[in-house]
Tab-separated table of C-alpha atoms in Angstrom:
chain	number	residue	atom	x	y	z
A	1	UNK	CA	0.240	9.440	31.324
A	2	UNK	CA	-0.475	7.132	28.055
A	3	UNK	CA	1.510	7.720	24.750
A	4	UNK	CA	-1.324	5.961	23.217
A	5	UNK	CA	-3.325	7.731	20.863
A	6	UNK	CA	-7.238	7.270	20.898
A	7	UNK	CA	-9.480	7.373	17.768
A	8	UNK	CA	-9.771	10.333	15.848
A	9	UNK	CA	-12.449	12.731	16.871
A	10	UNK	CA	-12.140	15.105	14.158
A	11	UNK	CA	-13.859	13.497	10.714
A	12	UNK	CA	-11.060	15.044	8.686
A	13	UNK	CA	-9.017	12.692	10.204
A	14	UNK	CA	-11.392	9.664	9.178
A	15	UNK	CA	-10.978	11.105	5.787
A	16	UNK	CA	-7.291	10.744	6.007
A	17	UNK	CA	-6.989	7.082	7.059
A	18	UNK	CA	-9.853	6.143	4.716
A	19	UNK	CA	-7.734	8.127	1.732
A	20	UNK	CA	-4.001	5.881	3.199
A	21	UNK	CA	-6.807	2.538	2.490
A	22	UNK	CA	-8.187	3.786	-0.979
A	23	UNK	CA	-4.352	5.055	-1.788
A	24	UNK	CA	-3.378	1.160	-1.410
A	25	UNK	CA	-6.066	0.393	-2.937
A	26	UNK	CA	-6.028	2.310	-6.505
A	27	UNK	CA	-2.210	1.910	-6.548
A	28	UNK	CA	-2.400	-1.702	-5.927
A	29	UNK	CA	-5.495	-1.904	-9.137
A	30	UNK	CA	-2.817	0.243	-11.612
A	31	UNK	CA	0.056	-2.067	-10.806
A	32	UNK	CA	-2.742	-4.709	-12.086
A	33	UNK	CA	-4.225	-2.989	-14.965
A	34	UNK	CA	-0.856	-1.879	-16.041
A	35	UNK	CA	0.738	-5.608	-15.794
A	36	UNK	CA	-2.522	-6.785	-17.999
A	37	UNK	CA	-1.963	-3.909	-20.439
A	38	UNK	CA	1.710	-4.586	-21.432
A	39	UNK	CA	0.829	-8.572	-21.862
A	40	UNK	CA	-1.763	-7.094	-24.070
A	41	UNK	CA	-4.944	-8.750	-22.490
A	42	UNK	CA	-8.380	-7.664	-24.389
A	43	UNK	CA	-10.073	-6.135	-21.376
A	44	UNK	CA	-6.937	-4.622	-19.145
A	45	UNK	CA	-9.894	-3.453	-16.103
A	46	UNK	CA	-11.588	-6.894	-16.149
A	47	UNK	CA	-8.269	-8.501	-15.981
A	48	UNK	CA	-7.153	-6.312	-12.981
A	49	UNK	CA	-10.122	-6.202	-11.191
A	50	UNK	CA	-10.492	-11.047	-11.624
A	51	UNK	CA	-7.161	-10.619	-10.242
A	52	UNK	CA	-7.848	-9.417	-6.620
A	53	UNK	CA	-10.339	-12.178	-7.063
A	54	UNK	CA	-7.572	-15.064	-6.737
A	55	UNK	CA	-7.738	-16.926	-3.094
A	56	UNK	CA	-4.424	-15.405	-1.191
A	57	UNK	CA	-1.112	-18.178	-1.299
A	58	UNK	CA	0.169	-19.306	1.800
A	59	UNK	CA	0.449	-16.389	3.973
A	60	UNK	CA	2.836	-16.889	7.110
A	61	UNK	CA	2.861	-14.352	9.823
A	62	UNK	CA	1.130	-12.318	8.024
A	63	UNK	CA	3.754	-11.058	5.639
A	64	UNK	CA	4.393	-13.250	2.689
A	65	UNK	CA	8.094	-12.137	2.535
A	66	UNK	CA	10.759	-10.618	3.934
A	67	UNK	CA	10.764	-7.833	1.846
A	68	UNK	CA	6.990	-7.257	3.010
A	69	UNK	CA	8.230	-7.243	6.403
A	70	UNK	CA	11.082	-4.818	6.090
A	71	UNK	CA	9.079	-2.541	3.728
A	72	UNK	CA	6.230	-2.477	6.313
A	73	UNK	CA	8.693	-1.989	9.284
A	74	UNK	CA	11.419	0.594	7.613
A	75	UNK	CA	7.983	2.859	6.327
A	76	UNK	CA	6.945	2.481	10.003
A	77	UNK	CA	9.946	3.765	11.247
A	78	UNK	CA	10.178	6.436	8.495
A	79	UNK	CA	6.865	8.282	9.524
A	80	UNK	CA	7.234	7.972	13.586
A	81	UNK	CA	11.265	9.418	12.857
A	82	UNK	CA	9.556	12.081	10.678
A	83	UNK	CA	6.785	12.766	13.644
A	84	UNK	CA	9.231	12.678	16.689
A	85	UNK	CA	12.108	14.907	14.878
A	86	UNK	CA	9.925	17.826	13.001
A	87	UNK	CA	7.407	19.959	13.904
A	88	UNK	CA	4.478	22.278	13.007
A	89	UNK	CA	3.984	22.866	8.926
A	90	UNK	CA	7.341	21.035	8.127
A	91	UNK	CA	6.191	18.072	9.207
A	92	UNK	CA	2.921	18.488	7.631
A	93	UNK	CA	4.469	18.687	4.444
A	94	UNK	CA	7.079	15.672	4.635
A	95	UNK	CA	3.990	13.419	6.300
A	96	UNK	CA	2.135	14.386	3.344
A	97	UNK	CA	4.921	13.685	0.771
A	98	UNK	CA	6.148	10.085	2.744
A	99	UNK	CA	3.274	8.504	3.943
A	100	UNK	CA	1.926	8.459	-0.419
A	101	UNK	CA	5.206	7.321	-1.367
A	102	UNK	CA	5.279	4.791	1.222
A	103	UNK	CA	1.963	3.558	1.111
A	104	UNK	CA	2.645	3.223	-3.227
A	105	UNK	CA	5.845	1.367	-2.364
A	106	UNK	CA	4.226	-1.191	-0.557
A	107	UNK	CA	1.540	-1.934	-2.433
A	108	UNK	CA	3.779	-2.366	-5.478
A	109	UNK	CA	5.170	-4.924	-2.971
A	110	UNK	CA	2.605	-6.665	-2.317
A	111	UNK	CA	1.766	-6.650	-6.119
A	112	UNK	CA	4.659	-8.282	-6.916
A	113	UNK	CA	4.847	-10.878	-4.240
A	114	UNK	CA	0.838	-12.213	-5.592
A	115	UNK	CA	2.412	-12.020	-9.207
A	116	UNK	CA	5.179	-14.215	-8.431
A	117	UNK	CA	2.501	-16.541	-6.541
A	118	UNK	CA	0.451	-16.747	-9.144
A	119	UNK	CA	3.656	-17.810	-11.494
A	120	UNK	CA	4.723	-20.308	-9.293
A	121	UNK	CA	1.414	-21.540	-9.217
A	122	UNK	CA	0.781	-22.146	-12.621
């Protein structure tokens, strides 16, 4: 017996993975646009979109903070606690109200840790 799961064969389930990546994605962009908004830059979308185009700063492990870490390993925990302790439509719904959350929280992480890069930088 494995506990392993394989890849999904069911393409709804493709869609949901690729929506988790775009969710990063698009939250990670606002955080940016927003940022370049309130410091009242001309072009708030060119601004946001140069600054994914910065080389990455000293990444260690992976994780460029602690914070990262924990955020990436508590959210972890969240969803399989969530899995192993519900069941059927209940934990449909939470999985579907964590996992955006979640997935938003870090990548507001992750926007802060380049921003604070970037200042230190400078």
């Amino acid at each position: 017996m494995t506990l392993a799961r394989s890849l999904p064969d069911d393409p709804t389930e493709w869609w949901i993975f690729l929506g988790t990546f775009v969710l990063y994605a698009v939250a990670r962009w606002f955080f940016a646009w927003q940022r370049a908004r309130r410091e009242g830059d001309s072009h708030p979308v060119r601004a946001a979109f140069a600054e994914e185009d910065d080389p990455p700063t000293q990444v260690s492990g992976g994780f460029r903070s602690y914070r990262q870490f924990f955020g990436f390993s508590g959210s972890a925990v969240a969803v399989v606690l969530v899995a192993a302790l519900t069941a059927g439509r209940l934990r449909v719904v939470l999985l579907w109200i964590i996992v955006p959350l979640l997935v938003t929280a870090l990548s507001y992480l992750d926007f802060r840790q380049a921003r604070k890069a970037r200042s230190r930088a400078s």
